[in-house]
Amino acid sequence: MDAVRVALLREVLAGTEWLGATRRFAGVLRGSVVAHGGGLLLVGTPEYEPWHLAAHLVDEAAWSGTPELAPTLVRQHPRPSDPAHLAVGPGRISAARRGETLLVVAPEEPASLLERVHDARRAGVTVLALGGAGGGELAAMAHEALAVPEGAELDLDSVQHLVSAAAGENAGPPGSRRGFRDRLSRLTEALTAPPPAPW
């Protein structure tokens, strides 16, 4: 989902709780990783790996000048033949320590994931949860959770787009970079500008 689609989604959701909720969650995410100088681990479940969120956070980290937002994607079953950035397995969660942030994107709560998250929290890791209906064990373990109940106006993928955009949009001290609307405006101008005159 590109910046224009996120802007349209925000317009559609104006007046709902989603914009405030995703911005609050993104603020906690950003605050956690920036305060500790990075160390963001992103994990899903065996059935749901948050590839798109990882890619969008990498983009937002680059665009916002906030490298701490770029996550390490932790996969449940990496293969030895995978490239290095895709070969990080669940043992990385067990090795996580104080100062790191674990963002869990989970439509459901498998026991093996809950055990690892519990151990990480006991080791001092900041745990953030994005996923299924609130009130589960994962939400109880998390320092901050954003539930996406089944039948909500948005699905989990759309919420991830809003969170990643808000995390990059609000990065840095005020005035340190252009905001989301400025970025969108520059993108629109670049796409609609006539081609340069030939010399």
C-alpha positions as a Markdown table, in Angstrom:
| # | Residue | x | y | z |
|---|---|---|---|---|
| 1 | Met | 0.0 | 0.0 | 0.0 |
| 2 | Asp | 1.6 | 3.3 | -1.1 |
| 3 | Ala | 1.3 | 6.7 | 0.5 |
| 4 | Val | -1.6 | 7.8 | -1.6 |
| 5 | Arg | -3.6 | 4.7 | -0.6 |
| 6 | Val | -2.8 | 5.2 | 3.1 |
| 7 | Ala | -4.0 | 8.8 | 2.8 |
| 8 | Leu | -7.2 | 7.6 | 1.2 |
| 9 | Leu | -7.7 | 5.0 | 3.9 |
| 10 | Arg | -7.1 | 7.7 | 6.6 |
| 11 | Glu | -9.8 | 9.8 | 5.0 |
| 12 | Val | -12.3 | 6.9 | 4.9 |
| 13 | Leu | -11.5 | 6.2 | 8.6 |
| 14 | Ala | -11.8 | 9.9 | 9.8 |
| 15 | Gly | -14.0 | 10.0 | 12.8 |
| 16 | Thr | -13.4 | 6.3 | 13.8 |
| 17 | Glu | -11.2 | 5.1 | 16.6 |
| 18 | Trp | -8.7 | 3.5 | 14.2 |
| 19 | Leu | -6.7 | 6.6 | 13.4 |
| 20 | Gly | -6.0 | 7.4 | 17.0 |
| 21 | Ala | -5.4 | 3.8 | 18.0 |
| 22 | Thr | -2.9 | 3.2 | 15.2 |
| 23 | Arg | -1.1 | 6.4 | 15.9 |
| 24 | Arg | -0.9 | 5.7 | 19.6 |
| 25 | Phe | 0.4 | 2.2 | 18.9 |
| 26 | Ala | 2.9 | 3.6 | 16.4 |
| 27 | Gly | 4.1 | 6.2 | 18.9 |
| 28 | Val | 4.8 | 3.5 | 21.5 |
| 29 | Leu | 6.7 | 1.5 | 18.9 |
| 30 | Arg | 8.7 | 4.5 | 17.7 |
| 31 | Gly | 9.4 | 5.7 | 21.2 |
| 32 | Ser | 10.6 | 2.2 | 22.3 |
| 33 | Val | 13.0 | 1.6 | 19.5 |
| 34 | Val | 14.4 | 5.2 | 19.3 |
| 35 | Ala | 14.9 | 5.4 | 23.1 |
| 36 | His | 17.0 | 2.2 | 23.0 |
| 37 | Gly | 18.8 | 2.9 | 19.8 |
| 38 | Gly | 17.1 | 0.2 | 17.8 |
| 39 | Gly | 16.8 | -3.6 | 18.3 |
| 40 | Leu | 13.4 | -4.1 | 16.8 |
| 41 | Leu | 12.4 | -7.7 | 16.3 |
| 42 | Leu | 9.3 | -8.5 | 14.3 |
| 43 | Val | 7.7 | -11.9 | 14.5 |
| 44 | Gly | 4.5 | -13.6 | 13.4 |
| 45 | Thr | 3.1 | -17.1 | 13.7 |
| 46 | Pro | 3.9 | -20.2 | 11.7 |
| 47 | Glu | 0.8 | -19.5 | 9.5 |
| 48 | Tyr | 1.3 | -15.7 | 9.3 |
| 49 | Glu | 4.6 | -14.0 | 8.8 |
| 50 | Pro | 4.4 | -10.2 | 8.6 |
| 51 | Trp | 6.5 | -9.7 | 5.4 |
| 52 | His | 4.7 | -6.6 | 4.3 |
| 53 | Leu | 5.0 | -4.9 | 7.7 |
| 54 | Ala | 8.8 | -5.6 | 7.7 |
| 55 | Ala | 9.1 | -4.1 | 4.2 |
| 56 | His | 7.1 | -1.0 | 5.1 |
| 57 | Leu | 9.0 | -0.4 | 8.3 |
| 58 | Val | 12.3 | -0.7 | 6.4 |
| 59 | Asp | 10.9 | 1.9 | 3.9 |
| 60 | Glu | 9.7 | 4.2 | 6.7 |
| 61 | Ala | 13.0 | 3.9 | 8.5 |
| 62 | Ala | 14.8 | 5.1 | 5.3 |
| 63 | Trp | 12.3 | 7.9 | 4.5 |
| 64 | Ser | 12.0 | 9.2 | 8.0 |
| 65 | Gly | 15.8 | 9.1 | 8.8 |
| 66 | Thr | 15.0 | 6.8 | 11.7 |
| 67 | Pro | 17.1 | 3.6 | 11.2 |
| 68 | Glu | 15.9 | 2.2 | 14.5 |
| 69 | Leu | 12.5 | 1.4 | 12.8 |
| 70 | Ala | 14.1 | -1.1 | 10.5 |
| 71 | Pro | 13.2 | -4.5 | 12.0 |
| 72 | Thr | 14.8 | -7.9 | 12.1 |
| 73 | Leu | 12.2 | -10.3 | 10.7 |
| 74 | Val | 12.1 | -13.4 | 12.9 |
| 75 | Arg | 10.7 | -16.4 | 11.0 |
| 76 | Gln | 9.3 | -19.5 | 12.5 |
| 77 | His | 10.9 | -21.9 | 10.0 |
| 78 | Pro | 13.7 | -20.4 | 8.1 |
| 79 | Arg | 15.6 | -22.6 | 5.7 |
| 80 | Pro | 19.5 | -22.8 | 5.6 |
| 81 | Ser | 19.3 | -21.7 | 2.0 |
| 82 | Asp | 17.5 | -18.4 | 2.8 |
| 83 | Pro | 19.5 | -15.2 | 2.5 |
| 84 | Ala | 20.8 | -13.9 | 5.8 |
| 85 | His | 18.1 | -11.3 | 6.4 |
| 86 | Leu | 15.4 | -14.0 | 6.0 |
| 87 | Ala | 17.3 | -16.7 | 8.0 |
| 88 | Val | 16.7 | -15.4 | 11.5 |
| 89 | Gly | 14.8 | -18.1 | 13.5 |
| 90 | Pro | 12.9 | -18.0 | 16.8 |
| 91 | Gly | 16.1 | -18.6 | 18.8 |
| 92 | Arg | 16.7 | -14.8 | 18.2 |
| 93 | Ile | 13.7 | -14.1 | 20.5 |
| 94 | Ser | 15.2 | -16.3 | 23.2 |
| 95 | Ala | 18.4 | -14.3 | 22.9 |
| 96 | Ala | 16.7 | -10.9 | 23.2 |
| 97 | Arg | 17.5 | -8.8 | 26.2 |
| 98 | Arg | 16.6 | -5.5 | 27.9 |
| 99 | Gly | 16.6 | -2.6 | 25.5 |
| 100 | Glu | 15.2 | -4.5 | 22.6 |
| 101 | Thr | 11.6 | -4.4 | 21.4 |
| 102 | Leu | 9.6 | -7.4 | 20.2 |
| 103 | Leu | 6.7 | -6.6 | 17.9 |
| 104 | Val | 4.4 | -9.6 | 17.6 |
| 105 | Val | 1.8 | -9.7 | 14.8 |
| 106 | Ala | -0.4 | -12.7 | 15.5 |
| 107 | Pro | -4.0 | -13.3 | 14.3 |
| 108 | Glu | -3.9 | -16.3 | 16.7 |
| 109 | Glu | -1.8 | -17.3 | 19.7 |
| 110 | Pro | 0.1 | -20.5 | 19.3 |
| 111 | Ala | 1.5 | -21.9 | 22.6 |
| 112 | Ser | 5.1 | -22.0 | 21.3 |
| 113 | Leu | 5.0 | -18.3 | 20.4 |
| 114 | Leu | 3.5 | -17.4 | 23.8 |
| 115 | Glu | 6.3 | -19.2 | 25.6 |
| 116 | Arg | 9.0 | -17.3 | 23.7 |
| 117 | Val | 7.2 | -14.0 | 24.2 |
| 118 | His | 6.8 | -14.7 | 27.9 |
| 119 | Asp | 10.6 | -15.5 | 28.2 |
| 120 | Ala | 11.5 | -12.3 | 26.3 |
| 121 | Arg | 9.4 | -10.2 | 28.5 |
| 122 | Arg | 11.0 | -11.7 | 31.6 |
| 123 | Ala | 14.4 | -10.8 | 30.1 |
| 124 | Gly | 13.4 | -7.2 | 30.0 |
| 125 | Val | 12.3 | -6.9 | 26.3 |
| 126 | Thr | 9.5 | -4.5 | 25.5 |
| 127 | Val | 6.7 | -6.5 | 24.0 |
| 128 | Leu | 4.2 | -4.9 | 21.6 |
| 129 | Ala | 1.3 | -7.0 | 20.2 |
| 130 | Leu | -0.8 | -6.4 | 17.1 |
| 131 | Gly | -3.4 | -9.0 | 16.2 |
| 132 | Gly | -6.6 | -10.8 | 17.0 |
| 133 | Ala | -9.3 | -9.9 | 19.5 |
| 134 | Gly | -8.0 | -8.4 | 22.7 |
| 135 | Gly | -8.1 | -10.1 | 26.0 |
| 136 | Gly | -5.9 | -13.0 | 25.1 |
| 137 | Glu | -2.6 | -14.1 | 26.7 |
| 138 | Leu | -0.5 | -12.2 | 24.2 |
| 139 | Ala | -2.3 | -8.9 | 25.0 |
| 140 | Ala | -1.9 | -9.6 | 28.7 |
| 141 | Met | 1.9 | -10.0 | 28.3 |
| 142 | Ala | 2.3 | -7.0 | 26.0 |
| 143 | His | 3.4 | -3.6 | 27.2 |
| 144 | Glu | 1.1 | -2.2 | 24.5 |
| 145 | Ala | -1.4 | -4.1 | 22.3 |
| 146 | Leu | -3.7 | -3.2 | 19.4 |
| 147 | Ala | -6.5 | -5.7 | 18.8 |
| 148 | Val | -8.0 | -6.2 | 15.4 |
| 149 | Pro | -11.1 | -8.2 | 16.1 |
| 150 | Glu | -12.7 | -10.3 | 13.4 |
| 151 | Gly | -15.5 | -8.4 | 11.7 |
| 152 | Ala | -13.8 | -5.0 | 12.4 |
| 153 | Glu | -13.9 | -2.2 | 9.8 |
| 154 | Leu | -10.3 | -3.0 | 9.0 |
| 155 | Asp | -8.3 | -6.2 | 8.5 |
| 156 | Leu | -4.9 | -6.9 | 10.1 |
| 157 | Asp | -3.0 | -6.0 | 6.9 |
| 158 | Ser | -4.6 | -2.5 | 6.7 |
| 159 | Val | -3.9 | -1.8 | 10.3 |
| 160 | Gln | -0.3 | -2.8 | 9.8 |
| 161 | His | -0.1 | -0.2 | 6.9 |
| 162 | Leu | -1.5 | 2.5 | 9.1 |
| 163 | Val | 0.9 | 1.7 | 12.0 |
| 164 | Ser | 4.0 | 1.6 | 9.8 |
| 165 | Ala | 3.0 | 4.9 | 8.1 |
| 166 | Ala | 2.4 | 6.6 | 11.5 |
| 167 | Ala | 5.6 | 5.3 | 12.9 |
| 168 | Gly | 7.6 | 6.9 | 10.1 |
| 169 | Glu | 5.5 | 10.0 | 10.0 |
| 170 | Asn | 6.0 | 11.0 | 13.6 |
| 171 | Ala | 9.7 | 10.2 | 13.8 |
| 172 | Gly | 12.3 | 12.6 | 15.1 |
| 173 | Pro | 11.9 | 15.9 | 16.9 |
| 174 | Pro | 9.4 | 18.5 | 15.6 |
| 175 | Gly | 10.7 | 20.2 | 12.4 |
| 176 | Ser | 13.4 | 17.6 | 11.8 |
| 177 | Arg | 11.8 | 16.3 | 8.7 |
| 178 | Arg | 8.7 | 16.8 | 6.5 |
| 179 | Gly | 5.5 | 15.2 | 7.7 |
| 180 | Phe | 3.3 | 12.7 | 5.9 |
| 181 | Arg | 1.2 | 15.3 | 4.1 |
| 182 | Asp | 4.4 | 17.1 | 2.9 |
| 183 | Arg | 5.7 | 13.8 | 1.6 |
| 184 | Leu | 2.4 | 13.0 | -0.1 |
| 185 | Ser | 2.3 | 16.4 | -1.6 |
| 186 | Arg | 5.9 | 16.1 | -3.0 |
| 187 | Leu | 5.0 | 12.6 | -4.4 |
| 188 | Thr | 1.9 | 14.0 | -6.1 |
| 189 | Glu | 3.8 | 16.9 | -7.5 |
| 190 | Ala | 6.5 | 14.7 | -8.9 |
| 191 | Leu | 4.0 | 12.3 | -10.5 |
| 192 | Thr | 2.0 | 15.1 | -12.1 |
| 193 | Ala | 4.8 | 17.5 | -13.1 |
| 194 | Pro | 5.4 | 17.9 | -16.9 |
| 195 | Pro | 8.6 | 16.4 | -18.1 |
| 196 | Pro | 11.7 | 18.7 | -18.2 |
| 197 | Ala | 12.3 | 20.7 | -21.3 |
| 198 | Pro | 15.0 | 19.2 | -23.6 |
| 199 | Trp | 18.2 | 21.3 | -23.9 |
